[in-house]
PDB file of C-alpha atoms and ligand atoms in Angstrom:
ATOM      1  CA  MET T   1       0.000   0.000   0.000  1.00 98.00           C
ATOM      2  CA  LYS T   2       1.803   3.040  -1.289  1.00 98.00           C
ATOM      3  CA  GLU T   3       0.373   5.501   1.247  1.00 98.00           C
ATOM      4  CA  LEU T   4       1.693   3.412   4.138  1.00 98.00           C
ATOM      5  CA  GLU T   5       5.093   2.820   2.518  1.00 98.00           C
ATOM      6  CA  ASP T   6       5.470   6.572   1.847  1.00 98.00           C
ATOM      7  CA  ARG T   7       4.588   7.317   5.455  1.00 98.00           C
ATOM      8  CA  ILE T   8       7.100   4.778   6.766  1.00 98.00           C
ATOM      9  CA  ARG T   9       9.780   6.378   4.553  1.00 97.00           C
ATOM     10  CA  SER T  10       8.950   9.913   5.680  1.00 97.00           C
ATOM     11  CA  ASP T  11       8.126   9.420   9.384  1.00 98.00           C
ATOM     12  CA  GLY T  12       9.559   6.013  10.327  1.00 98.00           C
ATOM     13  CA  ALA T  13      12.998   5.481  11.821  1.00 98.00           C
ATOM     14  CA  VAL T  14      15.193   2.394  11.688  1.00 98.00           C
ATOM     15  CA  LYS T  15      16.703   1.591  15.066  1.00 97.00           C
ATOM     16  CA  ALA T  16      19.406  -0.847  16.098  1.00 95.00           C
ATOM     17  CA  GLY T  17      18.248  -4.429  16.604  1.00 92.00           C
ATOM     18  CA  ASP T  18      15.998  -4.505  13.513  1.00 94.00           C
ATOM     19  CA  VAL T  19      13.406  -2.249  15.121  1.00 95.00           C
ATOM     20  CA  LEU T  20      11.324   0.035  12.930  1.00 97.00           C
ATOM     21  CA  LYS T  21       9.989   2.951  14.947  1.00 98.00           C
ATOM     22  CA  VAL T  22       6.633   4.207  13.680  1.00 98.00           C
ATOM     23  CA  ASP T  23       5.310   5.836  16.816  1.00 97.00           C
ATOM     24  CA  ALA T  24       4.684   9.122  14.958  1.00 98.00           C
ATOM     25  CA  PHE T  25       1.652   7.627  13.182  1.00 98.00           C
ATOM     26  CA  LEU T  26       0.993   3.989  14.139  1.00 98.00           C
ATOM     27  CA  ASN T  27       1.752   2.938  17.679  1.00 95.00           C
ATOM     28  CA  HIS T  28       1.942   5.955  19.922  1.00 97.00           C
ATOM     29  CA  GLN T  29       0.489   8.909  18.023  1.00 98.00           C
ATOM     30  CA  CYS T  30      -2.210   7.527  15.709  1.00 98.00           C
ATOM     31  CA  ASP T  31      -3.024   8.815  12.218  1.00 98.00           C
ATOM     32  CA  VAL T  32      -6.678   7.811  12.094  1.00 98.00           C
ATOM     33  CA  ALA T  33      -7.099   8.800   8.432  1.00 98.00           C
ATOM     34  CA  LEU T  34      -4.262   6.423   7.585  1.00 98.00           C
ATOM     35  CA  PHE T  35      -5.874   3.688   9.757  1.00 98.00           C
ATOM     36  CA  ASP T  36      -9.081   4.268   7.813  1.00 98.00           C
ATOM     37  CA  ALA T  37      -7.310   3.824   4.468  1.00 98.00           C
ATOM     38  CA  MET T  38      -5.680   0.638   5.816  1.00 98.00           C
ATOM     39  CA  GLY T  39      -9.078  -0.677   6.885  1.00 98.00           C
ATOM     40  CA  ALA T  40     -10.498   0.033   3.423  1.00 98.00           C
ATOM     41  CA  GLU T  41      -7.632  -1.884   1.851  1.00 98.00           C
ATOM     42  CA  TRP T  42      -8.113  -4.959   4.108  1.00 98.00           C
ATOM     43  CA  ALA T  43     -11.852  -4.833   3.356  1.00 98.00           C
ATOM     44  CA  ARG T  44     -11.035  -4.861  -0.372  1.00 98.00           C
ATOM     45  CA  LEU T  45      -8.565  -7.735   0.042  1.00 98.00           C
ATOM     46  CA  PHE T  46     -10.910  -9.852   2.181  1.00 98.00           C
ATOM     47  CA  ALA T  47     -14.098  -8.984   0.258  1.00 97.00           C
ATOM     48  CA  GLY T  48     -16.314 -12.041  -0.129  1.00 94.00           C
ATOM     49  CA  GLU T  49     -14.924 -13.763   2.979  1.00 98.00           C
ATOM     50  CA  ARG T  50     -17.274 -14.482   5.858  1.00 98.00           C
ATOM     51  CA  ILE T  51     -15.876 -12.632   8.875  1.00 98.00           C
ATOM     52  CA  THR T  52     -17.767 -12.563  12.161  1.00 98.00           C
ATOM     53  CA  LYS T  53     -15.042 -11.179  14.409  1.00 98.00           C
ATOM     54  CA  ILE T  54     -11.821  -9.202  14.245  1.00 98.00           C
ATOM     55  CA  LEU T  55      -9.206 -10.323  16.762  1.00 98.00           C
ATOM     56  CA  THR T  56      -6.191  -8.264  17.793  1.00 98.00           C
ATOM     57  CA  ILE T  57      -3.935  -7.812  20.802  1.00 97.00           C
ATOM     58  CA  GLU T  58      -3.485  -4.893  23.160  1.00 95.00           C
ATOM     59  CA  ALA T  59      -2.315  -2.242  22.923  1.00 93.00           C
ATOM     60  CA  SER T  60      -1.241  -1.082  19.470  1.00 93.00           C
ATOM     61  CA  GLY T  61      -3.573  -3.385  17.564  1.00 96.00           C
ATOM     62  CA  ILE T  62      -6.735  -1.991  19.136  1.00 98.00           C
ATOM     63  CA  GLY T  63      -6.921   1.369  17.373  1.00 98.00           C
ATOM     64  CA  ILE T  64      -6.064  -0.109  13.995  1.00 98.00           C
ATOM     65  CA  ALA T  65      -8.564  -2.955  14.368  1.00 98.00           C
ATOM     66  CA  CYS T  66     -11.387  -0.704  15.573  1.00 98.00           C
ATOM     67  CA  VAL T  67     -10.994   1.720  12.673  1.00 98.00           C
ATOM     68  CA  ALA T  68     -10.660  -1.188  10.222  1.00 98.00           C
ATOM     69  CA  ALA T  69     -13.840  -2.787  11.624  1.00 98.00           C
ATOM     70  CA  ARG T  70     -15.872   0.138  10.298  1.00 97.00           C
ATOM     71  CA  HIS T  71     -15.165  -1.288   6.830  1.00 98.00           C
ATOM     72  CA  PHE T  72     -16.471  -4.772   7.733  1.00 97.00           C
ATOM     73  CA  GLY T  73     -20.060  -3.960   8.658  1.00 95.00           C
ATOM     74  CA  SER T  74     -21.125  -4.764  12.194  1.00 84.00           C
ATOM     75  CA  VAL T  75     -18.193  -7.001  13.078  1.00 97.00           C
ATOM     76  CA  PRO T  76     -17.061  -6.767  16.717  1.00 98.00           C
ATOM     77  CA  VAL T  77     -13.398  -6.317  17.618  1.00 98.00           C
ATOM     78  CA  VAL T  78     -12.005  -8.519  20.376  1.00 98.00           C
ATOM     79  CA  PHE T  79      -8.585  -7.739  21.749  1.00 98.00           C
ATOM     80  CA  ALA T  80      -6.510 -10.290  23.588  1.00 97.00           C
ATOM     81  CA  LYS T  81      -5.344  -9.030  26.972  1.00 95.00           C
ATOM     82  CA  LYS T  82      -1.752  -9.382  28.047  1.00 91.00           C
ATOM     83  CA  ALA T  83      -2.215  -9.735  31.797  1.00 77.00           C
ATOM     84  CA  PRO T  84      -4.818 -11.217  34.096  1.00 68.00           C
ATOM     85  CA  SER T  85      -7.245  -8.555  35.242  1.00 62.00           C
ATOM     86  CA  ILE T  86      -9.966  -8.398  37.859  1.00 56.00           C
ATOM     87  CA  ASN T  87     -12.218  -7.259  35.014  1.00 60.00           C
ATOM     88  CA  LEU T  88     -11.758 -10.621  33.268  1.00 56.00           C
ATOM     89  CA  ASP T  89     -14.569 -12.629  34.760  1.00 64.00           C
ATOM     90  CA  GLY T  90     -15.664 -16.089  33.723  1.00 70.00           C
ATOM     91  CA  GLU T  91     -13.682 -18.638  31.785  1.00 91.00           C
ATOM     92  CA  GLN T  92     -10.827 -17.693  29.552  1.00 94.00           C
ATOM     93  CA  TYR T  93      -8.640 -19.041  26.785  1.00 95.00           C
ATOM     94  CA  VAL T  94      -4.987 -18.500  27.671  1.00 94.00           C
ATOM     95  CA  THR T  95      -1.753 -18.975  25.752  1.00 95.00           C
ATOM     96  CA  THR T  96       1.732 -17.470  25.955  1.00 94.00           C
ATOM     97  CA  ILE T  97       3.590 -15.302  23.467  1.00 93.00           C
ATOM     98  CA  TYR T  98       7.267 -14.458  23.298  1.00 89.00           C
ATOM     99  CA  SER T  99       7.678 -10.705  22.809  1.00 82.00           C
ATOM    100  CA  TYR T 100      10.395  -9.639  20.422  1.00 68.00           C
ATOM    101  CA  THR T 101      10.444  -6.035  21.636  1.00 69.00           C
ATOM    102  CA  LYS T 102      10.274  -6.902  25.358  1.00 77.00           C
ATOM    103  CA  GLN T 103      12.385 -10.096  25.072  1.00 83.00           C
ATOM    104  CA  ARG T 104      10.224 -12.134  27.415  1.00 88.00           C
ATOM    105  CA  GLU T 105       7.202 -14.434  27.458  1.00 92.00           C
ATOM    106  CA  PHE T 106       3.828 -13.178  28.585  1.00 90.00           C
ATOM    107  CA  PRO T 107       0.327 -14.628  28.818  1.00 93.00           C
ATOM    108  CA  VAL T 108      -2.442 -13.579  26.424  1.00 95.00           C
ATOM    109  CA  ILE T 109      -6.049 -14.051  27.353  1.00 95.00           C
ATOM    110  CA  VAL T 110      -9.469 -13.903  25.720  1.00 96.00           C
ATOM    111  CA  GLY T 111     -12.728 -14.429  27.596  1.00 94.00           C
ATOM    112  CA  LYS T 112     -14.596 -17.507  26.360  1.00 95.00           C
ATOM    113  CA  ARG T 113     -17.716 -15.374  25.957  1.00 95.00           C
ATOM    114  CA  PHE T 114     -16.108 -13.445  23.112  1.00 97.00           C
ATOM    115  CA  LEU T 115     -14.689 -16.177  20.851  1.00 98.00           C
ATOM    116  CA  GLY T 116     -16.292 -19.491  19.930  1.00 98.00           C
ATOM    117  CA  PRO T 117     -16.663 -22.267  17.354  1.00 98.00           C
ATOM    118  CA  GLU T 118     -19.193 -20.196  15.382  1.00 98.00           C
ATOM    119  CA  ASP T 119     -16.630 -17.467  14.681  1.00 98.00           C
ATOM    120  CA  HIS T 120     -14.785 -16.734  11.429  1.00 98.00           C
ATOM    121  CA  VAL T 121     -11.899 -14.559  12.507  1.00 98.00           C
ATOM    122  CA  LEU T 122      -9.803 -11.927  10.790  1.00 98.00           C
ATOM    123  CA  ILE T 123      -6.690 -11.265  12.879  1.00 98.00           C
ATOM    124  CA  ILE T 124      -5.345  -7.709  12.636  1.00 98.00           C
ATOM    125  CA  ASP T 125      -2.080  -6.394  14.072  1.00 98.00           C
ATOM    126  CA  ASP T 126       0.388  -3.567  13.595  1.00 98.00           C
ATOM    127  CA  PHE T 127       3.577  -5.598  13.055  1.00 97.00           C
ATOM    128  CA  LEU T 128       4.571  -9.044  11.886  1.00 97.00           C
ATOM    129  CA  ALA T 129       8.187  -9.887  12.636  1.00 96.00           C
ATOM    130  CA  ASN T 130       8.980 -13.377  13.901  1.00 95.00           C
ATOM    131  CA  GLY T 131       5.303 -14.247  13.971  1.00 97.00           C
ATOM    132  CA  LYS T 132       5.045 -15.083  17.672  1.00 96.00           C
ATOM    133  CA  ALA T 133       2.226 -12.627  18.383  1.00 96.00           C
ATOM    134  CA  LEU T 134       0.148 -13.923  15.468  1.00 97.00           C
ATOM    135  CA  GLU T 135       0.840 -17.544  16.393  1.00 97.00           C
ATOM    136  CA  GLY T 136      -0.479 -16.769  19.868  1.00 97.00           C
ATOM    137  CA  LEU T 137      -3.656 -15.258  18.423  1.00 98.00           C
ATOM    138  CA  VAL T 138      -4.056 -18.292  16.125  1.00 98.00           C
ATOM    139  CA  ASP T 139      -3.657 -20.494  19.212  1.00 97.00           C
ATOM    140  CA  LEU T 140      -6.481 -18.636  20.973  1.00 98.00           C
ATOM    141  CA  CYS T 141      -8.703 -19.169  17.900  1.00 98.00           C
ATOM    142  CA  HIS T 142      -7.891 -22.889  17.902  1.00 98.00           C
ATOM    143  CA  LEU T 143      -8.616 -23.153  21.631  1.00 97.00           C
ATOM    144  CA  ALA T 144     -11.993 -21.530  20.915  1.00 98.00           C
ATOM    145  CA  GLY T 145     -12.660 -23.768  17.910  1.00 98.00           C
ATOM    146  CA  ALA T 146     -12.924 -20.648  15.721  1.00 98.00           C
ATOM    147  CA  GLU T 147     -11.821 -20.521  12.083  1.00 98.00           C
ATOM    148  CA  VAL T 148      -8.978 -18.191  11.102  1.00 98.00           C
ATOM    149  CA  VAL T 149      -9.996 -16.549   7.812  1.00 98.00           C
ATOM    150  CA  GLY T 150      -6.770 -14.600   7.456  1.00 98.00           C
ATOM    151  CA  MET T 151      -4.482 -11.946   8.861  1.00 98.00           C
ATOM    152  CA  GLY T 152      -4.320  -8.261   8.053  1.00 98.00           C
ATOM    153  CA  ILE T 153      -0.988  -6.742   9.023  1.00 98.00           C
ATOM    154  CA  ALA T 154       0.134  -3.139   8.711  1.00 98.00           C
ATOM    155  CA  ILE T 155       3.906  -3.702   8.526  1.00 98.00           C
ATOM    156  CA  GLU T 156       5.603  -7.044   7.912  1.00 98.00           C
ATOM    157  CA  LYS T 157       9.350  -7.204   8.428  1.00 98.00           C
ATOM    158  CA  ALA T 158       9.627  -9.957   5.828  1.00 98.00           C
ATOM    159  CA  PHE T 159      13.312 -10.586   6.543  1.00 98.00           C
ATOM    160  CA  GLN T 160      12.414 -11.949   9.994  1.00 97.00           C
ATOM    161  CA  GLY T 161      10.511 -14.877   8.510  1.00 96.00           C
ATOM    162  CA  GLY T 162       7.295 -14.948  10.533  1.00 98.00           C
ATOM    163  CA  GLY T 163       5.069 -14.173   7.545  1.00 98.00           C
ATOM    164  CA  ASP T 164       6.621 -16.878   5.374  1.00 97.00           C
ATOM    165  CA  ARG T 165       6.171 -19.436   8.150  1.00 97.00           C
ATOM    166  CA  LEU T 166       2.490 -18.555   8.576  1.00 98.00           C
ATOM    167  CA  ARG T 167       1.900 -18.631   4.788  1.00 98.00           C
ATOM    168  CA  ALA T 168       3.625 -22.029   4.627  1.00 98.00           C
ATOM    169  CA  GLN T 169       1.127 -23.222   7.261  1.00 97.00           C
ATOM    170  CA  GLY T 170      -1.657 -22.211   4.870  1.00 98.00           C
ATOM    171  CA  TYR T 171      -2.752 -18.911   6.433  1.00 98.00           C
ATOM    172  CA  ARG T 172      -3.646 -15.980   4.228  1.00 98.00           C
ATOM    173  CA  VAL T 173      -1.460 -13.089   5.386  1.00 98.00           C
ATOM    174  CA  GLU T 174      -2.132  -9.672   3.825  1.00 98.00           C
ATOM    175  CA  SER T 175       0.540  -7.184   4.842  1.00 98.00           C
ATOM    176  CA  LEU T 176       0.084  -3.622   3.605  1.00 98.00           C
ATOM    177  CA  ALA T 177       3.807  -2.841   3.698  1.00 98.00           C
ATOM    178  CA  ARG T 178       6.442  -5.567   3.445  1.00 98.00           C
ATOM    179  CA  VAL T 179       9.934  -4.506   4.456  1.00 98.00           C
ATOM    180  CA  GLY T 180      12.550  -6.603   2.670  1.00 98.00           C
ATOM    181  CA  SER T 181      15.531  -4.978   4.344  1.00 98.00           C
ATOM    182  CA  MET T 182      16.407  -1.986   6.458  1.00 98.00           C
ATOM    183  CA  ASP T 183      19.617  -0.473   7.745  1.00 97.00           C
ATOM    184  CA  ALA T 184      19.957   1.406  11.027  1.00 97.00           C
ATOM    185  CA  ALA T 185      23.287   2.971   9.955  1.00 96.00           C
ATOM    186  CA  THR T 186      21.939   4.615   6.785  1.00 96.00           C
ATOM    187  CA  GLY T 187      18.233   4.698   7.689  1.00 96.00           C
ATOM    188  CA  SER T 188      17.383   3.002   4.373  1.00 97.00           C
ATOM    189  CA  ILE T 189      14.246   0.867   4.039  1.00 98.00           C
ATOM    190  CA  GLU T 190      13.549  -1.412   1.052  1.00 98.00           C
ATOM    191  CA  PHE T 191       9.992  -2.633   0.416  1.00 98.00           C
ATOM    192  CA  LEU T 192       9.117  -5.859  -1.388  1.00 97.00           C
TER     193      LEU T 192
HETATM  194  P1  5GP Z 201       6.477 -10.958  16.341  1.00 60.37           P
HETATM  195  O1  5GP Z 201       5.766 -11.696  17.411  1.00 60.37           O
HETATM  196  O2  5GP Z 201       5.898 -11.150  14.958  1.00 60.37           O
HETATM  197  O3  5GP Z 201       7.973 -11.182  16.363  1.00 60.37           O
HETATM  198  O4  5GP Z 201       6.333  -9.417  16.691  1.00 60.37           O
HETATM  199  C1  5GP Z 201       5.104  -8.809  16.646  1.00 60.37           C
HETATM  200  C2  5GP Z 201       4.933  -7.768  17.714  1.00 60.37           C
HETATM  201  O5  5GP Z 201       6.181  -7.226  18.134  1.00 60.37           O
HETATM  202  C3  5GP Z 201       4.131  -6.630  17.177  1.00 60.37           C
HETATM  203  O6  5GP Z 201       2.816  -6.735  17.628  1.00 60.37           O
HETATM  204  C4  5GP Z 201       4.826  -5.389  17.717  1.00 60.37           C
HETATM  205  O7  5GP Z 201       4.212  -5.008  18.906  1.00 60.37           O
HETATM  206  C5  5GP Z 201       6.208  -5.815  18.020  1.00 60.37           C
HETATM  207  N1  5GP Z 201       7.242  -5.483  17.011  1.00 60.37           N
HETATM  208  C6  5GP Z 201       8.016  -6.372  16.330  1.00 60.37           C
HETATM  209  N2  5GP Z 201       8.897  -5.738  15.555  1.00 60.37           N
HETATM  210  C7  5GP Z 201       8.670  -4.408  15.732  1.00 60.37           C
HETATM  211  C8  5GP Z 201       9.289  -3.231  15.183  1.00 60.37           C
HETATM  212  O8  5GP Z 201      10.226  -3.252  14.372  1.00 60.37           O
HETATM  213  N3  5GP Z 201       8.785  -2.040  15.586  1.00 60.37           N
HETATM  214  C9  5GP Z 201       7.747  -1.952  16.470  1.00 60.37           C
HETATM  215  N4  5GP Z 201       7.310  -0.736  16.781  1.00 60.37           N
HETATM  216  N5  5GP Z 201       7.157  -3.047  17.026  1.00 60.37           N
HETATM  217  C10 5GP Z 201       7.621  -4.260  16.656  1.00 60.37           C
END
């Protein structure tokens, strides 16, 4: 998606450790008009698919998923929570995810009331790197008996391999910007 690639080039920053910083428009300050264009693009890509729920993970996925949901009719957004909370009553599906940015494992939780065998799920997230976050969300869908229709990703760092692994497992992964390489020393970013 050219608009997103242009924005990454103009306002993104490549940091050491293969980190792409996009907090000016995606995961700290939010450009809602850009989120809206991303949602329209996922709706175009997944047109004709039966989607009953959008699943994402707190925190950065929530804004993107909620704006995108406006393009999918009356589809609710469910976000997986990263820590047990007193607000999480009833039974829950729980799995663990290894965080690339935080370099540790953490639990992710969805209340059983909000995901079930009747659901056809589109997973939406801001980044796809090694694929651990998405694998965790897929796990939650499997625990619930829900079908994963596909994944809509804003930025895939393709050189980290998570997207290829998920595609090899048969999942439809639609990333709006696919970074083939990036260099912290020069700040260069190549898109696929
Ligand atoms: P994965 O589990 O695919 O390795 O990483 C996905 C999660 O890690 C994303 O949801 C995002 O929060 C975070 N992440 C991975 N790489 C980057 C990056 O380069 N920049 C930012 N801002 N977040 C990243």
